[in-house]
Amino acid sequence: VNTNLYTANISSFNGGSITSFVLHSYALNDSESVELIDKNNINNLMVAFRSIDGEDISLASGWLSDNEFDINVYDNETSATFKKTVDGKQITKTLTFYPDKYIIDMVVDLSAIQPWVSQGVSSVRWSGGLPLTEPNKNDEQTYYQAMVFQGDETYSPKPKDPSQARLERMDYPTDWVAIRTKYFISTLVPDKQAPGSEVLAIEENGNRRYDVGLFFNVDRPFLYTLYIGPLEYGRIKKLGKNLDQTMNFGWAFIRPISKAVHWFLLF
């Protein structure tokens, strides 16, 4: 997928996971373009659920795309749809790309297999966090975190040793989940509040890993947006739903000053 802002590779695995996402306007110290997908997070956008028999089901393989060639998205939005047949029933996942946005709109439709899904609830997950892009990795770790926004509050789990870390399930209406580094972010934003979310935070040998996910009801198509790209305040603010809280402007009494300075620097 070629756009004015990035070049991405989309795999049929997971019904459209992102295997490469190279930003055109951002470079590393060696001038190489920033790549936001690595071996840790390549298994992203996985859709999974528990069957009525209590079996964990991952919808990873067996998807077919309606387009196996390059998609150029320079002027108009363009969509790609992936389809999978489960016991004679068809499920779909559609990704829509835009020329000048870092967002990818997604629709997951599992309604055809609703009778087989325990409690009628499935999940979509972004696993493995984001790669660190700064030369000083220790410094960048201080900014690296996962976030869940529920009940007008932001929750950021503290990373734990792998032996103690557990996937936290939060069955409360969720506005978004996100993983951010110093300058970049990946966030899943449901069109309407998701019924719940999940987050995993691990730290091993000084390296952190985060997984975040959203639950959704499978009785109807699930609409959500993936934003993956730079922490540009203007773009984040436009997404609404208090996503600007992923950016740290300091304590409440100093935020107006911080935002004024930010505006002045951009000007």
CSV table of C-alpha atoms in Angstrom, one decimal:
chain,number,residue,atom,x,y,z
A,1,VAL,CA,0.0,0.0,0.0
A,2,ASN,CA,1.6,3.3,-1.2
A,3,THR,CA,0.3,6.6,0.3
A,4,ASN,CA,1.7,10.1,0.5
A,5,LEU,CA,2.7,9.5,4.1
A,6,TYR,CA,3.9,5.9,4.3
A,7,THR,CA,4.4,2.6,2.5
A,8,ALA,CA,3.0,-0.5,4.1
A,9,ASN,CA,2.9,-4.2,3.4
A,10,ILE,CA,-0.3,-6.0,4.3
A,11,SER,CA,-0.4,-9.8,4.9
A,12,SER,CA,-3.4,-12.0,4.6
A,13,PHE,CA,-2.4,-13.5,7.9
A,14,ASN,CA,-4.8,-12.5,10.7
A,15,GLY,CA,-7.1,-11.2,7.9
A,16,GLY,CA,-4.9,-8.2,7.1
A,17,SER,CA,-2.0,-7.8,9.5
A,18,ILE,CA,0.7,-5.1,8.9
A,19,THR,CA,4.2,-6.6,8.1
A,20,SER,CA,5.9,-3.3,7.3
A,21,PHE,CA,5.0,0.3,7.9
A,22,VAL,CA,7.7,2.8,6.7
A,23,LEU,CA,7.2,6.5,7.3
A,24,HIS,CA,8.2,8.8,4.5
A,25,SER,CA,8.9,11.9,6.6
A,26,TYR,CA,10.7,10.5,9.6
A,27,ALA,CA,14.3,9.1,9.7
A,28,LEU,CA,16.5,7.4,12.2
A,29,ASN,CA,20.0,8.7,13.1
A,30,ASP,CA,21.5,7.0,10.1
A,31,SER,CA,18.9,8.6,7.8
A,32,GLU,CA,17.1,5.3,7.3
A,33,SER,CA,13.3,5.8,7.3
A,34,VAL,CA,11.5,4.9,10.4
A,35,GLU,CA,9.9,1.4,10.3
A,36,LEU,CA,7.2,0.8,12.9
A,37,ILE,CA,6.9,-3.0,12.4
A,38,ASP,CA,9.6,-5.4,13.7
A,39,LYS,CA,9.8,-9.1,14.6
A,40,ASN,CA,8.1,-8.4,18.0
A,41,ASN,CA,4.9,-6.8,16.7
A,42,ILE,CA,4.5,-8.4,13.3
A,43,ASN,CA,1.7,-10.6,14.6
A,44,ASN,CA,-0.7,-7.6,14.9
A,45,LEU,CA,-4.4,-7.1,14.5
A,46,MET,CA,-5.2,-10.7,15.5
A,47,VAL,CA,-8.8,-11.6,15.9
A,48,ALA,CA,-9.6,-14.3,18.4
A,49,PHE,CA,-12.4,-15.6,20.6
A,50,ARG,CA,-13.4,-18.5,22.9
A,51,SER,CA,-15.7,-21.1,21.4
A,52,ILE,CA,-18.9,-22.3,23.2
A,53,ASP,CA,-16.9,-25.5,23.9
A,54,GLY,CA,-14.3,-23.4,25.8
A,55,GLU,CA,-11.6,-23.6,23.2
A,56,ASP,CA,-9.4,-20.6,22.4
A,57,ILE,CA,-9.8,-19.9,18.6
A,58,SER,CA,-7.4,-17.7,16.7
A,59,LEU,CA,-8.5,-16.5,13.3
A,60,ALA,CA,-4.9,-16.3,12.0
A,61,SER,CA,-4.7,-18.3,8.7
A,62,GLY,CA,-7.0,-19.2,5.8
A,63,TRP,CA,-7.9,-15.6,4.7
A,64,LEU,CA,-8.1,-14.7,1.1
A,65,SER,CA,-7.8,-11.1,-0.3
A,66,ASP,CA,-9.8,-9.5,-3.0
A,67,ASN,CA,-6.6,-7.7,-4.2
A,68,GLU,CA,-3.2,-9.3,-4.3
A,69,PHE,CA,-1.4,-6.4,-6.0
A,70,ASP,CA,-0.1,-3.0,-5.1
A,71,ILE,CA,-2.6,-0.4,-4.0
A,72,ASN,CA,-1.7,3.3,-4.7
A,73,VAL,CA,-3.6,5.6,-2.4
A,74,TYR,CA,-2.5,9.1,-3.6
A,75,ASP,CA,-5.8,10.8,-4.3
A,76,ASN,CA,-8.7,8.8,-2.9
A,77,GLU,CA,-9.4,6.4,-0.1
A,78,THR,CA,-9.1,2.7,-1.1
A,79,SER,CA,-10.2,-0.5,0.7
A,80,ALA,CA,-9.0,-4.1,0.7
A,81,THR,CA,-11.2,-6.9,2.0
A,82,PHE,CA,-10.1,-10.3,3.4
A,83,LYS,CA,-12.5,-13.2,3.5
A,84,LYS,CA,-12.4,-16.5,5.4
A,85,THR,CA,-14.7,-19.5,5.4
A,86,VAL,CA,-15.4,-21.2,8.7
A,87,ASP,CA,-17.5,-24.3,8.5
A,88,GLY,CA,-19.3,-23.0,5.4
A,89,LYS,CA,-19.9,-19.6,6.9
A,90,GLN,CA,-18.1,-16.5,5.6
A,91,ILE,CA,-16.4,-13.8,7.8
A,92,THR,CA,-14.7,-10.7,6.5
A,93,LYS,CA,-12.3,-8.0,7.5
A,94,THR,CA,-12.0,-4.8,5.5
A,95,LEU,CA,-9.1,-2.2,5.7
A,96,THR,CA,-9.6,1.3,4.3
A,97,PHE,CA,-6.5,3.5,3.6
A,98,TYR,CA,-6.3,7.3,3.1
A,99,PRO,CA,-3.9,9.4,1.0
A,100,ASP,CA,-2.9,11.9,3.8
A,101,LYS,CA,-3.8,10.2,7.1
A,102,TYR,CA,-2.0,7.7,9.3
A,103,ILE,CA,-5.3,6.0,10.1
A,104,ILE,CA,-6.6,2.8,8.7
A,105,ASP,CA,-10.3,2.2,9.2
A,106,MET,CA,-11.3,-1.4,9.8
A,107,VAL,CA,-14.5,-3.4,9.8
A,108,VAL,CA,-14.5,-7.0,11.2
A,109,ASP,CA,-17.7,-9.0,10.6
A,110,LEU,CA,-18.0,-12.3,12.5
A,111,SER,CA,-21.8,-12.2,12.6
A,112,ALA,CA,-22.1,-15.4,10.5
A,113,ILE,CA,-20.4,-17.5,13.2
A,114,GLN,CA,-22.0,-15.8,16.2
A,115,PRO,CA,-23.6,-19.1,17.5
A,116,TRP,CA,-20.1,-20.6,17.9
A,117,VAL,CA,-18.6,-17.7,19.9
A,118,SER,CA,-18.8,-17.9,23.7
A,119,GLN,CA,-20.9,-15.0,25.1
A,120,GLY,CA,-20.9,-13.5,21.6
A,121,VAL,CA,-17.7,-11.6,22.3
A,122,SER,CA,-14.4,-11.6,20.3
A,123,SER,CA,-11.3,-9.5,20.5
A,124,VAL,CA,-8.8,-7.7,18.3
A,125,ARG,CA,-5.3,-7.3,19.6
A,126,TRP,CA,-2.1,-5.3,18.9
A,127,SER,CA,0.7,-7.4,20.2
A,128,GLY,CA,4.4,-6.7,20.7
A,129,GLY,CA,4.3,-2.9,21.2
A,130,LEU,CA,6.4,-0.7,18.9
A,131,PRO,CA,10.1,-0.6,18.1
A,132,LEU,CA,12.2,2.0,19.9
A,133,THR,CA,13.7,4.5,17.4
A,134,GLU,CA,16.1,6.6,19.6
A,135,PRO,CA,19.9,5.9,19.9
A,136,ASN,CA,19.5,6.1,23.7
A,137,LYS,CA,17.2,3.2,24.4
A,138,ASN,CA,17.3,3.6,28.2
A,139,ASP,CA,16.1,7.1,27.9
A,140,GLU,CA,13.3,6.2,25.5
A,141,GLN,CA,12.1,3.4,27.8
A,142,THR,CA,10.9,6.2,30.2
A,143,TYR,CA,8.3,7.2,27.5
A,144,TYR,CA,7.4,3.7,26.4
A,145,GLN,CA,4.1,2.6,27.8
A,146,ALA,CA,0.7,1.1,27.2
A,147,MET,CA,-2.5,3.0,27.9
A,148,VAL,CA,-6.2,2.1,28.3
A,149,PHE,CA,-8.8,4.9,28.4
A,150,GLN,CA,-12.0,4.0,30.4
A,151,GLY,CA,-14.4,6.1,32.5
A,152,ASP,CA,-12.6,9.3,31.6
A,153,GLU,CA,-9.4,8.0,33.1
A,154,THR,CA,-6.1,6.7,31.6
A,155,TYR,CA,-4.6,3.5,33.0
A,156,SER,CA,-1.0,2.6,32.3
A,157,PRO,CA,0.1,-0.8,33.7
A,158,LYS,CA,3.5,-1.2,35.3
A,159,PRO,CA,5.6,-3.8,33.4
A,160,LYS,CA,6.3,-7.0,35.3
A,161,ASP,CA,8.6,-9.9,35.1
A,162,PRO,CA,7.4,-12.5,32.6
A,163,SER,CA,6.8,-15.0,35.5
A,164,GLN,CA,4.5,-12.6,37.2
A,165,ALA,CA,2.9,-10.8,34.2
A,166,ARG,CA,-0.7,-11.6,33.4
A,167,LEU,CA,-3.1,-10.4,30.7
A,168,GLU,CA,-5.4,-8.0,32.5
A,169,ARG,CA,-8.9,-8.1,31.3
A,170,MET,CA,-11.1,-5.0,32.0
A,171,ASP,CA,-14.8,-5.5,31.4
A,172,TYR,CA,-15.7,-1.8,31.3
A,173,PRO,CA,-16.7,0.4,28.4
A,174,THR,CA,-13.4,1.4,26.6
A,175,ASP,CA,-12.8,4.5,24.4
A,176,TRP,CA,-9.4,3.3,23.2
A,177,VAL,CA,-6.2,1.4,23.9
A,178,ALA,CA,-2.7,2.5,22.8
A,179,ILE,CA,1.0,1.9,22.9
A,180,ARG,CA,3.4,4.8,22.6
A,181,THR,CA,7.1,5.4,22.5
A,182,LYS,CA,8.8,8.8,22.7
A,183,TYR,CA,7.7,10.0,19.2
A,184,PHE,CA,5.3,7.3,17.8
A,185,ILE,CA,2.1,5.6,18.7
A,186,SER,CA,-0.2,2.7,17.8
A,187,THR,CA,-3.8,3.0,19.0
A,188,LEU,CA,-7.0,1.1,18.4
A,189,VAL,CA,-10.1,3.4,18.6
A,190,PRO,CA,-13.6,1.8,18.4
A,191,ASP,CA,-16.3,3.6,16.5
A,192,LYS,CA,-18.5,3.2,19.6
A,193,GLN,CA,-17.2,2.3,23.0
A,194,ALA,CA,-16.0,-1.3,23.2
A,195,PRO,CA,-17.5,-3.4,26.0
A,196,GLY,CA,-14.0,-4.1,27.4
A,197,SER,CA,-10.3,-4.2,26.8
A,198,GLU,CA,-7.1,-6.2,27.7
A,199,VAL,CA,-3.5,-5.2,28.3
A,200,LEU,CA,-0.3,-7.1,29.0
A,201,ALA,CA,2.9,-5.4,30.2
A,202,ILE,CA,6.2,-7.4,30.5
A,203,GLU,CA,9.8,-6.3,31.3
A,204,GLU,CA,12.7,-8.7,30.8
A,205,ASN,CA,16.4,-7.8,30.9
A,206,GLY,CA,15.5,-4.2,30.6
A,207,ASN,CA,13.3,-4.6,27.5
A,208,ARG,CA,9.6,-4.0,27.6
A,209,ARG,CA,6.8,-5.5,25.7
A,210,TYR,CA,3.1,-4.5,25.6
A,211,ASP,CA,0.0,-6.1,24.2
A,212,VAL,CA,-3.3,-4.2,24.0
A,213,GLY,CA,-6.7,-5.3,22.7
A,214,LEU,CA,-10.4,-4.5,22.5
A,215,PHE,CA,-13.4,-6.7,23.0
A,216,PHE,CA,-16.4,-6.5,20.6
A,217,ASN,CA,-19.8,-8.1,20.2
A,218,VAL,CA,-20.0,-10.3,17.1
A,219,ASP,CA,-23.7,-10.0,16.5
A,220,ARG,CA,-22.9,-7.0,14.2
A,221,PRO,CA,-19.9,-5.6,12.3
A,222,PHE,CA,-17.2,-4.1,14.5
A,223,LEU,CA,-15.9,-0.7,13.3
A,224,TYR,CA,-12.7,0.6,14.6
A,225,THR,CA,-9.7,2.8,13.6
A,226,LEU,CA,-6.0,2.0,13.8
A,227,TYR,CA,-3.8,5.1,14.1
A,228,ILE,CA,-0.1,4.1,13.6
A,229,GLY,CA,2.4,7.0,13.1
A,230,PRO,CA,3.9,10.0,14.8
A,231,LEU,CA,2.7,11.7,18.0
A,232,GLU,CA,1.7,14.8,16.1
A,233,TYR,CA,-0.7,16.7,18.4
A,234,GLY,CA,-2.9,18.1,15.6
A,235,ARG,CA,-3.5,14.6,14.2
A,236,ILE,CA,-4.0,13.0,17.6
A,237,LYS,CA,-6.4,15.7,18.7
A,238,LYS,CA,-8.5,15.3,15.5
A,239,LEU,CA,-9.2,11.7,16.4
A,240,GLY,CA,-11.1,12.9,19.5
A,241,LYS,CA,-12.2,10.7,22.4
A,242,ASN,CA,-9.5,12.3,24.6
A,243,LEU,CA,-6.7,10.6,22.7
A,244,ASP,CA,-4.6,13.7,23.2
A,245,GLN,CA,-4.1,12.4,26.8
A,246,THR,CA,-1.5,10.0,25.3
A,247,MET,CA,0.7,13.1,25.1
A,248,ASN,CA,2.3,14.4,28.3
A,249,PHE,CA,1.8,18.1,28.8
A,250,GLY,CA,2.6,17.9,32.5
A,251,TRP,CA,0.4,18.5,35.6
A,252,ALA,CA,-3.1,20.0,35.1
A,253,PHE,CA,-2.2,23.5,36.1
A,254,ILE,CA,0.7,23.7,33.7
A,255,ARG,CA,-1.0,22.1,30.6
A,256,PRO,CA,-2.4,25.4,29.2
A,257,ILE,CA,1.1,26.8,29.3
A,258,SER,CA,2.6,23.7,27.8
A,259,LYS,CA,0.1,23.7,24.9
A,260,ALA,CA,0.7,27.4,24.3
A,261,VAL,CA,4.5,26.8,24.1
A,262,HIS,CA,3.8,23.8,21.8
A,263,TRP,CA,1.7,26.0,19.5
A,264,PHE,CA,4.4,28.7,19.4
A,265,LEU,CA,7.1,26.2,18.5
A,266,LEU,CA,5.0,24.7,15.7
A,267,PHE,CA,4.4,28.3,14.4
